[in-house]
Every structure is written in C-alpha cells, then in structure tokens.
PDB file of N, CA and C in Angstrom:
ATOM      1  N   GLN A1095     -38.097 -49.908  44.715  1.00 44.00           N
ATOM      2  CA  GLN A1095     -37.128 -48.868  44.503  1.00 44.00           C
ATOM      3  C   GLN A1095     -37.376 -47.588  45.365  1.00 44.00           C
ATOM      4  N   GLN A1096     -36.417 -47.337  46.077  1.00 45.00           N
ATOM      5  CA  GLN A1096     -36.680 -46.185  46.947  1.00 45.00           C
ATOM      6  C   GLN A1096     -36.279 -44.846  46.366  1.00 45.00           C
ATOM      7  N   GLN A1097     -37.024 -43.808  46.690  1.00 45.00           N
ATOM      8  CA  GLN A1097     -36.769 -42.480  46.186  1.00 45.00           C
ATOM      9  C   GLN A1097     -36.055 -41.766  47.121  1.00 45.00           C
ATOM     10  N   SER A1098     -35.104 -40.975  46.537  1.00 46.00           N
ATOM     11  CA  SER A1098     -34.294 -40.118  47.388  1.00 46.00           C
ATOM     12  C   SER A1098     -35.171 -38.957  48.034  1.00 46.00           C
ATOM     13  N   PRO A1099     -35.050 -38.724  49.393  1.00 44.00           N
ATOM     14  CA  PRO A1099     -35.992 -37.708  49.841  1.00 44.00           C
ATOM     15  C   PRO A1099     -35.619 -36.300  49.421  1.00 44.00           C
ATOM     16  N   GLN A1100     -34.583 -36.036  48.835  1.00 46.00           N
ATOM     17  CA  GLN A1100     -34.176 -34.850  48.372  1.00 46.00           C
ATOM     18  C   GLN A1100     -34.429 -34.619  46.898  1.00 46.00           C
ATOM     19  N   SER A1101     -34.730 -35.693  46.137  1.00 47.00           N
ATOM     20  CA  SER A1101     -34.852 -35.569  44.748  1.00 47.00           C
ATOM     21  C   SER A1101     -35.875 -34.414  44.169  1.00 47.00           C
ATOM     22  N   LYS A1102     -37.148 -34.437  44.773  1.00 51.00           N
ATOM     23  CA  LYS A1102     -38.076 -33.558  44.121  1.00 51.00           C
ATOM     24  C   LYS A1102     -37.895 -32.162  44.742  1.00 51.00           C
ATOM     25  N   LYS A1103     -37.401 -31.965  45.962  1.00 43.00           N
ATOM     26  CA  LYS A1103     -37.286 -30.669  46.655  1.00 43.00           C
ATOM     27  C   LYS A1103     -36.147 -29.835  46.109  1.00 43.00           C
ATOM     28  N   HIS A1104     -34.911 -30.701  45.900  1.00 52.00           N
ATOM     29  CA  HIS A1104     -33.717 -29.749  45.677  1.00 52.00           C
ATOM     30  C   HIS A1104     -33.381 -29.699  44.194  1.00 52.00           C
ATOM     31  N   LEU A1105     -34.150 -30.202  43.373  1.00 55.00           N
ATOM     32  CA  LEU A1105     -33.817 -29.917  41.931  1.00 55.00           C
ATOM     33  C   LEU A1105     -34.337 -28.589  41.368  1.00 55.00           C
ATOM     34  N   LYS A1106     -33.264 -27.730  41.213  1.00 60.00           N
ATOM     35  CA  LYS A1106     -33.662 -26.455  40.706  1.00 60.00           C
ATOM     36  C   LYS A1106     -33.446 -26.180  39.275  1.00 60.00           C
ATOM     37  N   ARG A1107     -32.530 -27.083  38.739  1.00 55.00           N
ATOM     38  CA  ARG A1107     -32.241 -26.921  37.405  1.00 55.00           C
ATOM     39  C   ARG A1107     -33.326 -27.523  36.542  1.00 55.00           C
ATOM     40  N   THR A1108     -33.497 -27.215  35.296  1.00 74.00           N
ATOM     41  CA  THR A1108     -34.746 -27.675  34.642  1.00 74.00           C
ATOM     42  C   THR A1108     -34.294 -28.319  33.275  1.00 74.00           C
ATOM     43  N   SER A1109     -33.233 -28.355  32.867  1.00 91.00           N
ATOM     44  CA  SER A1109     -32.828 -28.981  31.572  1.00 91.00           C
ATOM     45  C   SER A1109     -32.911 -30.569  31.807  1.00 91.00           C
ATOM     46  N   LYS A1110     -33.280 -31.194  30.691  1.00 95.00           N
ATOM     47  CA  LYS A1110     -33.380 -32.692  30.771  1.00 95.00           C
ATOM     48  C   LYS A1110     -32.054 -33.390  31.102  1.00 95.00           C
ATOM     49  N   LEU A1111     -31.008 -32.681  30.418  1.00 96.00           N
ATOM     50  CA  LEU A1111     -29.573 -33.316  30.909  1.00 96.00           C
ATOM     51  C   LEU A1111     -29.308 -33.011  32.349  1.00 96.00           C
ATOM     52  N   ASP A1112     -29.811 -31.975  32.845  1.00 94.00           N
ATOM     53  CA  ASP A1112     -29.519 -31.644  34.351  1.00 94.00           C
ATOM     54  C   ASP A1112     -30.382 -32.669  35.240  1.00 94.00           C
ATOM     55  N   VAL A1113     -31.586 -33.058  34.774  1.00 95.00           N
ATOM     56  CA  VAL A1113     -32.256 -34.136  35.413  1.00 95.00           C
ATOM     57  C   VAL A1113     -31.534 -35.511  35.333  1.00 95.00           C
ATOM     58  N   VAL A1114     -31.056 -35.681  34.308  1.00 97.00           N
ATOM     59  CA  VAL A1114     -30.239 -37.060  34.071  1.00 97.00           C
ATOM     60  C   VAL A1114     -29.091 -37.029  35.009  1.00 97.00           C
ATOM     61  N   GLU A1115     -28.275 -35.917  35.030  1.00 95.00           N
ATOM     62  CA  GLU A1115     -27.229 -35.664  36.059  1.00 95.00           C
ATOM     63  C   GLU A1115     -27.611 -35.843  37.355  1.00 95.00           C
ATOM     64  N   ASP A1116     -28.625 -35.308  37.792  1.00 94.00           N
ATOM     65  CA  ASP A1116     -29.096 -35.488  39.180  1.00 94.00           C
ATOM     66  C   ASP A1116     -29.472 -36.935  39.593  1.00 94.00           C
ATOM     67  N   ILE A1117     -30.137 -37.584  38.604  1.00 96.00           N
ATOM     68  CA  ILE A1117     -30.473 -39.019  38.703  1.00 96.00           C
ATOM     69  C   ILE A1117     -29.115 -39.804  38.885  1.00 96.00           C
ATOM     70  N   LEU A1118     -28.233 -39.554  38.032  1.00 97.00           N
ATOM     71  CA  LEU A1118     -26.967 -40.351  38.117  1.00 97.00           C
ATOM     72  C   LEU A1118     -26.198 -39.981  39.480  1.00 97.00           C
ATOM     73  N   LEU A1119     -26.218 -38.803  39.887  1.00 95.00           N
ATOM     74  CA  LEU A1119     -25.661 -38.370  41.126  1.00 95.00           C
ATOM     75  C   LEU A1119     -26.378 -39.245  42.309  1.00 95.00           C
ATOM     76  N   SER A1120     -27.631 -39.203  42.355  1.00 95.00           N
ATOM     77  CA  SER A1120     -28.318 -39.884  43.363  1.00 95.00           C
ATOM     78  C   SER A1120     -28.071 -41.249  43.388  1.00 95.00           C
ATOM     79  N   ALA A1121     -28.041 -41.976  42.180  1.00 96.00           N
ATOM     80  CA  ALA A1121     -27.735 -43.349  42.126  1.00 96.00           C
ATOM     81  C   ALA A1121     -26.327 -43.772  42.460  1.00 96.00           C
ATOM     82  N   ASN A1122     -25.367 -42.864  42.309  1.00 94.00           N
ATOM     83  CA  ASN A1122     -24.022 -43.066  42.655  1.00 94.00           C
ATOM     84  C   ASN A1122     -23.430 -44.305  41.955  1.00 94.00           C
ATOM     85  N   GLN A1123     -24.059 -44.656  40.743  1.00 96.00           N
ATOM     86  CA  GLN A1123     -23.534 -45.783  39.939  1.00 96.00           C
ATOM     87  C   GLN A1123     -24.193 -45.586  38.508  1.00 96.00           C
ATOM     88  N   PRO A1124     -23.494 -46.209  37.493  1.00 97.00           N
ATOM     89  CA  PRO A1124     -24.067 -46.075  36.194  1.00 97.00           C
ATOM     90  C   PRO A1124     -25.405 -46.680  36.073  1.00 97.00           C
ATOM     91  N   LEU A1125     -26.203 -46.198  35.205  1.00 98.00           N
ATOM     92  CA  LEU A1125     -27.548 -46.676  35.066  1.00 98.00           C
ATOM     93  C   LEU A1125     -27.898 -46.883  33.472  1.00 98.00           C
ATOM     94  N   HIS A1126     -28.665 -47.863  33.263  1.00 98.00           N
ATOM     95  CA  HIS A1126     -28.978 -48.013  31.865  1.00 98.00           C
ATOM     96  C   HIS A1126     -30.116 -46.942  31.526  1.00 98.00           C
ATOM     97  N   ILE A1127     -30.277 -46.640  30.356  1.00 98.00           N
ATOM     98  CA  ILE A1127     -31.132 -45.483  29.795  1.00 98.00           C
ATOM     99  C   ILE A1127     -32.566 -45.812  30.221  1.00 98.00           C
ATOM    100  N   ALA A1128     -32.856 -46.959  30.213  1.00 98.00           N
ATOM    101  CA  ALA A1128     -34.343 -47.309  30.711  1.00 98.00           C
ATOM    102  C   ALA A1128     -34.646 -46.886  32.075  1.00 98.00           C
ATOM    103  N   LYS A1129     -33.633 -47.254  33.097  1.00 98.00           N
ATOM    104  CA  LYS A1129     -33.773 -46.781  34.444  1.00 98.00           C
ATOM    105  C   LYS A1129     -33.750 -45.301  34.566  1.00 98.00           C
ATOM    106  N   ILE A1130     -32.955 -44.557  33.856  1.00 98.00           N
ATOM    107  CA  ILE A1130     -32.727 -43.151  33.778  1.00 98.00           C
ATOM    108  C   ILE A1130     -34.147 -42.638  33.508  1.00 98.00           C
ATOM    109  N   ILE A1131     -34.834 -43.127  32.439  1.00 98.00           N
ATOM    110  CA  ILE A1131     -36.031 -42.591  31.945  1.00 98.00           C
ATOM    111  C   ILE A1131     -37.114 -42.836  32.980  1.00 98.00           C
ATOM    112  N   GLN A1132     -37.067 -44.068  33.624  1.00 98.00           N
ATOM    113  CA  GLN A1132     -38.115 -44.375  34.677  1.00 98.00           C
ATOM    114  C   GLN A1132     -37.955 -43.460  35.857  1.00 98.00           C
ATOM    115  N   ALA A1133     -36.713 -43.124  36.295  1.00 97.00           N
ATOM    116  CA  ALA A1133     -36.545 -42.248  37.474  1.00 97.00           C
ATOM    117  C   ALA A1133     -36.968 -40.899  37.144  1.00 97.00           C
ATOM    118  N   ALA A1134     -36.589 -40.484  35.996  1.00 96.00           N
ATOM    119  CA  ALA A1134     -37.095 -39.098  35.541  1.00 96.00           C
ATOM    120  C   ALA A1134     -38.614 -38.915  35.774  1.00 96.00           C
ATOM    121  N   GLN A1135     -39.337 -40.051  35.273  1.00 96.00           N
ATOM    122  CA  GLN A1135     -40.747 -39.990  35.235  1.00 96.00           C
ATOM    123  C   GLN A1135     -41.285 -40.128  36.638  1.00 96.00           C
ATOM    124  N   ASN A1136     -40.642 -41.084  37.490  1.00 96.00           N
ATOM    125  CA  ASN A1136     -41.118 -41.321  38.888  1.00 96.00           C
ATOM    126  C   ASN A1136     -40.813 -40.271  39.898  1.00 96.00           C
ATOM    127  N   ASP A1137     -39.529 -39.745  39.780  1.00 93.00           N
ATOM    128  CA  ASP A1137     -38.978 -38.796  40.915  1.00 93.00           C
ATOM    129  C   ASP A1137     -39.121 -37.394  40.404  1.00 93.00           C
ATOM    130  N   TYR A1138     -39.230 -37.017  39.192  1.00 91.00           N
ATOM    131  CA  TYR A1138     -39.075 -35.643  38.781  1.00 91.00           C
ATOM    132  C   TYR A1138     -40.308 -35.247  37.923  1.00 91.00           C
ATOM    133  N   HIS A1139     -41.150 -36.208  37.592  1.00 92.00           N
ATOM    134  CA  HIS A1139     -42.339 -36.008  36.669  1.00 92.00           C
ATOM    135  C   HIS A1139     -41.886 -35.319  35.452  1.00 92.00           C
ATOM    136  N   VAL A1140     -40.735 -35.901  34.839  1.00 93.00           N
ATOM    137  CA  VAL A1140     -40.398 -35.347  33.658  1.00 93.00           C
ATOM    138  C   VAL A1140     -40.272 -36.591  32.578  1.00 93.00           C
ATOM    139  N   THR A1141     -40.824 -36.468  31.421  1.00 95.00           N
ATOM    140  CA  THR A1141     -40.818 -37.465  30.476  1.00 95.00           C
ATOM    141  C   THR A1141     -39.799 -37.145  29.512  1.00 95.00           C
ATOM    142  N   LEU A1142     -38.823 -38.351  29.499  1.00 96.00           N
ATOM    143  CA  LEU A1142     -37.595 -38.212  28.607  1.00 96.00           C
ATOM    144  C   LEU A1142     -37.956 -39.050  27.339  1.00 96.00           C
ATOM    145  N   GLN A1143     -37.651 -38.574  26.139  1.00 97.00           N
ATOM    146  CA  GLN A1143     -37.699 -39.387  25.054  1.00 97.00           C
ATOM    147  C   GLN A1143     -36.553 -40.171  24.789  1.00 97.00           C
ATOM    148  N   ARG A1144     -36.473 -41.517  24.734  1.00 97.00           N
ATOM    149  CA  ARG A1144     -35.309 -42.282  24.595  1.00 97.00           C
ATOM    150  C   ARG A1144     -34.308 -41.821  23.481  1.00 97.00           C
ATOM    151  N   ASP A1145     -34.660 -41.734  22.368  1.00 97.00           N
ATOM    152  CA  ASP A1145     -33.939 -41.248  21.323  1.00 97.00           C
ATOM    153  C   ASP A1145     -33.305 -40.013  21.485  1.00 97.00           C
ATOM    154  N   SER A1146     -34.131 -39.033  21.986  1.00 96.00           N
ATOM    155  CA  SER A1146     -33.616 -37.722  22.004  1.00 96.00           C
ATOM    156  C   SER A1146     -32.612 -37.596  23.329  1.00 96.00           C
ATOM    157  N   ILE A1147     -32.911 -38.268  24.460  1.00 97.00           N
ATOM    158  CA  ILE A1147     -31.874 -38.023  25.391  1.00 97.00           C
ATOM    159  C   ILE A1147     -30.693 -38.833  25.224  1.00 97.00           C
ATOM    160  N   VAL A1148     -30.695 -39.905  24.594  1.00 97.00           N
ATOM    161  CA  VAL A1148     -29.518 -40.757  24.223  1.00 97.00           C
ATOM    162  C   VAL A1148     -28.560 -39.886  23.352  1.00 97.00           C
ATOM    163  N   SER A1149     -29.242 -39.237  22.288  1.00 97.00           N
ATOM    164  CA  SER A1149     -28.601 -38.482  21.416  1.00 97.00           C
ATOM    165  C   SER A1149     -27.818 -37.187  22.058  1.00 97.00           C
ATOM    166  N   ALA A1150     -28.658 -36.721  23.013  1.00 97.00           N
ATOM    167  CA  ALA A1150     -28.043 -35.554  23.839  1.00 97.00           C
ATOM    168  C   ALA A1150     -26.829 -35.996  24.684  1.00 97.00           C
ATOM    169  N   LEU A1151     -26.896 -37.107  25.301  1.00 97.00           N
ATOM    170  CA  LEU A1151     -25.883 -37.650  26.116  1.00 97.00           C
ATOM    171  C   LEU A1151     -24.712 -37.999  25.216  1.00 97.00           C
ATOM    172  N   VAL A1152     -24.850 -38.658  24.045  1.00 97.00           N
ATOM    173  CA  VAL A1152     -23.806 -39.125  23.207  1.00 97.00           C
ATOM    174  C   VAL A1152     -23.104 -37.678  22.696  1.00 97.00           C
ATOM    175  N   LYS A1153     -23.850 -36.653  22.504  1.00 97.00           N
ATOM    176  CA  LYS A1153     -23.177 -35.461  22.066  1.00 97.00           C
ATOM    177  C   LYS A1153     -22.271 -34.904  23.264  1.00 97.00           C
ATOM    178  N   LYS A1154     -22.819 -34.935  24.373  1.00 96.00           N
ATOM    179  CA  LYS A1154     -21.889 -34.669  25.627  1.00 96.00           C
ATOM    180  C   LYS A1154     -20.810 -35.448  25.758  1.00 96.00           C
ATOM    181  N   ILE A1155     -20.963 -36.781  25.570  1.00 96.00           N
ATOM    182  CA  ILE A1155     -19.831 -37.697  25.719  1.00 96.00           C
ATOM    183  C   ILE A1155     -18.698 -37.419  24.638  1.00 96.00           C
ATOM    184  N   GLN A1156     -19.175 -37.214  23.439  1.00 96.00           N
ATOM    185  CA  GLN A1156     -18.155 -36.905  22.310  1.00 96.00           C
ATOM    186  C   GLN A1156     -17.361 -35.462  22.685  1.00 96.00           C
ATOM    187  N   ALA A1157     -18.121 -34.685  23.226  1.00 96.00           N
ATOM    188  CA  ALA A1157     -17.362 -33.373  23.598  1.00 96.00           C
ATOM    189  C   ALA A1157     -16.577 -33.628  24.905  1.00 96.00           C
ATOM    190  N   GLY A1158     -16.557 -34.707  25.504  1.00 94.00           N
ATOM    191  CA  GLY A1158     -15.977 -34.904  26.710  1.00 94.00           C
ATOM    192  C   GLY A1158     -16.487 -34.114  27.960  1.00 94.00           C
ATOM    193  N   GLU A1159     -17.680 -33.901  27.798  1.00 94.00           N
ATOM    194  CA  GLU A1159     -18.542 -33.226  29.063  1.00 94.00           C
ATOM    195  C   GLU A1159     -19.396 -34.151  29.788  1.00 94.00           C
ATOM    196  N   ARG A1160     -19.313 -34.026  31.097  1.00 94.00           N
ATOM    197  CA  ARG A1160     -20.274 -34.426  32.054  1.00 94.00           C
ATOM    198  C   ARG A1160     -20.461 -35.902  32.250  1.00 94.00           C
ATOM    199  N   PHE A1161     -20.701 -36.618  30.977  1.00 97.00           N
ATOM    200  CA  PHE A1161     -21.122 -38.004  31.102  1.00 97.00           C
ATOM    201  C   PHE A1161     -20.138 -38.975  30.387  1.00 97.00           C
ATOM    202  N   VAL A1162     -20.245 -40.248  30.744  1.00 97.00           N
ATOM    203  CA  VAL A1162     -19.499 -41.320  30.045  1.00 97.00           C
ATOM    204  C   VAL A1162     -20.370 -42.476  29.790  1.00 97.00           C
ATOM    205  N   ARG A1163     -20.119 -43.197  28.687  1.00 97.00           N
ATOM    206  CA  ARG A1163     -20.819 -44.509  28.374  1.00 97.00           C
ATOM    207  C   ARG A1163     -20.071 -45.624  28.874  1.00 97.00           C
ATOM    208  N   VAL A1164     -20.531 -46.458  29.799  1.00 97.00           N
ATOM    209  CA  VAL A1164     -19.749 -47.483  30.395  1.00 97.00           C
ATOM    210  C   VAL A1164     -20.170 -48.942  29.845  1.00 97.00           C
ATOM    211  N   ALA A1165     -21.256 -48.914  29.204  1.00 97.00           N
ATOM    212  CA  ALA A1165     -21.748 -50.250  28.501  1.00 97.00           C
ATOM    213  C   ALA A1165     -22.807 -49.768  27.444  1.00 97.00           C
ATOM    214  N   PRO A1166     -23.302 -50.566  26.527  1.00 96.00           N
ATOM    215  CA  PRO A1166     -24.344 -50.109  25.750  1.00 96.00           C
ATOM    216  C   PRO A1166     -25.596 -49.517  26.375  1.00 96.00           C
ATOM    217  N   ASN A1167     -25.846 -48.332  26.051  1.00 96.00           N
ATOM    218  CA  ASN A1167     -27.070 -47.620  26.669  1.00 96.00           C
ATOM    219  C   ASN A1167     -26.922 -47.372  28.192  1.00 96.00           C
ATOM    220  N   THR A1168     -25.717 -47.474  28.678  1.00 98.00           N
ATOM    221  CA  THR A1168     -25.555 -47.285  30.204  1.00 98.00           C
ATOM    222  C   THR A1168     -24.633 -46.255  30.420  1.00 98.00           C
ATOM    223  N   PHE A1169     -25.018 -45.291  31.212  1.00 98.00           N
ATOM    224  CA  PHE A1169     -24.273 -44.064  31.316  1.00 98.00           C
ATOM    225  C   PHE A1169     -23.917 -43.722  32.849  1.00 98.00           C
ATOM    226  N   ALA A1170     -22.877 -42.966  32.936  1.00 97.00           N
ATOM    227  CA  ALA A1170     -22.340 -42.447  34.478  1.00 97.00           C
ATOM    228  C   ALA A1170     -22.023 -41.099  34.142  1.00 97.00           C
ATOM    229  N   LEU A1171     -21.593 -40.479  35.308  1.00 97.00           N
ATOM    230  CA  LEU A1171     -21.074 -39.105  35.356  1.00 97.00           C
ATOM    231  C   LEU A1171     -19.703 -39.378  35.128  1.00 97.00           C
ATOM    232  N   LYS A1172     -19.063 -38.357  34.378  1.00 93.00           N
ATOM    233  CA  LYS A1172     -17.626 -38.385  34.020  1.00 93.00           C
ATOM    234  C   LYS A1172     -16.714 -38.197  35.319  1.00 93.00           C
ATOM    235  N   ASP A1173     -17.073 -37.434  36.110  1.00 79.00           N
ATOM    236  CA  ASP A1173     -16.302 -37.033  37.353  1.00 79.00           C
ATOM    237  C   ASP A1173     -17.296 -37.245  38.562  1.00 79.00           C
ATOM    238  N   ASN A1174     -17.536 -38.401  38.765  1.00 52.00           N
ATOM    239  CA  ASN A1174     -18.515 -38.922  39.911  1.00 52.00           C
ATOM    240  C   ASN A1174     -17.758 -38.683  41.343  1.00 52.00           C
ATOM    241  N   PRO A1175     -18.142 -37.664  42.129  1.00 47.00           N
ATOM    242  CA  PRO A1175     -17.282 -37.361  43.314  1.00 47.00           C
ATOM    243  C   PRO A1175     -17.352 -38.598  44.248  1.00 47.00           C
TER     244      PRO A1175
END
C-alpha cells in the first residue's frame, strides 16, 4: 500500500474525524473501517478506537454531515469532489 506524499505534511487539522476525512479524500473511494484505522495509524500516527470512531461517523451520517455509509462498516465522504 502506497502512502500519499502529502498525508503527513499537510494535515493541519487534529480531530479524529478530520483524520478520517483526510484518509477518505486521499483514497478517493469508500473504505472499510479497518482500512481507515490502519491508514490513520500508518500515515498519521493516530490510534482510532473502532467503536468510538464508528459511533462518531454514524452520528455525523445521521445528522447528514460529511460522511455516508455505503456498506456495513464502509464509509465515504458525502460530497466527494
């Protein structure tokens, strides 16, 4: 798996949901939560707790913000450019 050369340098936001958003932007496709957690650890040195981040993502989805669920435990950005 290749790392984006911009990932570590350009991430100025610090919330875990911002890290997830950046990972999904870089991937430019929906990702399973396991791949999101792995990318956060490998590329951003951020540890995401599975239950916690899924809960946060679901809250954003229910509010109609930022993310969509495209399959079980698989997420994408709501308005992917």
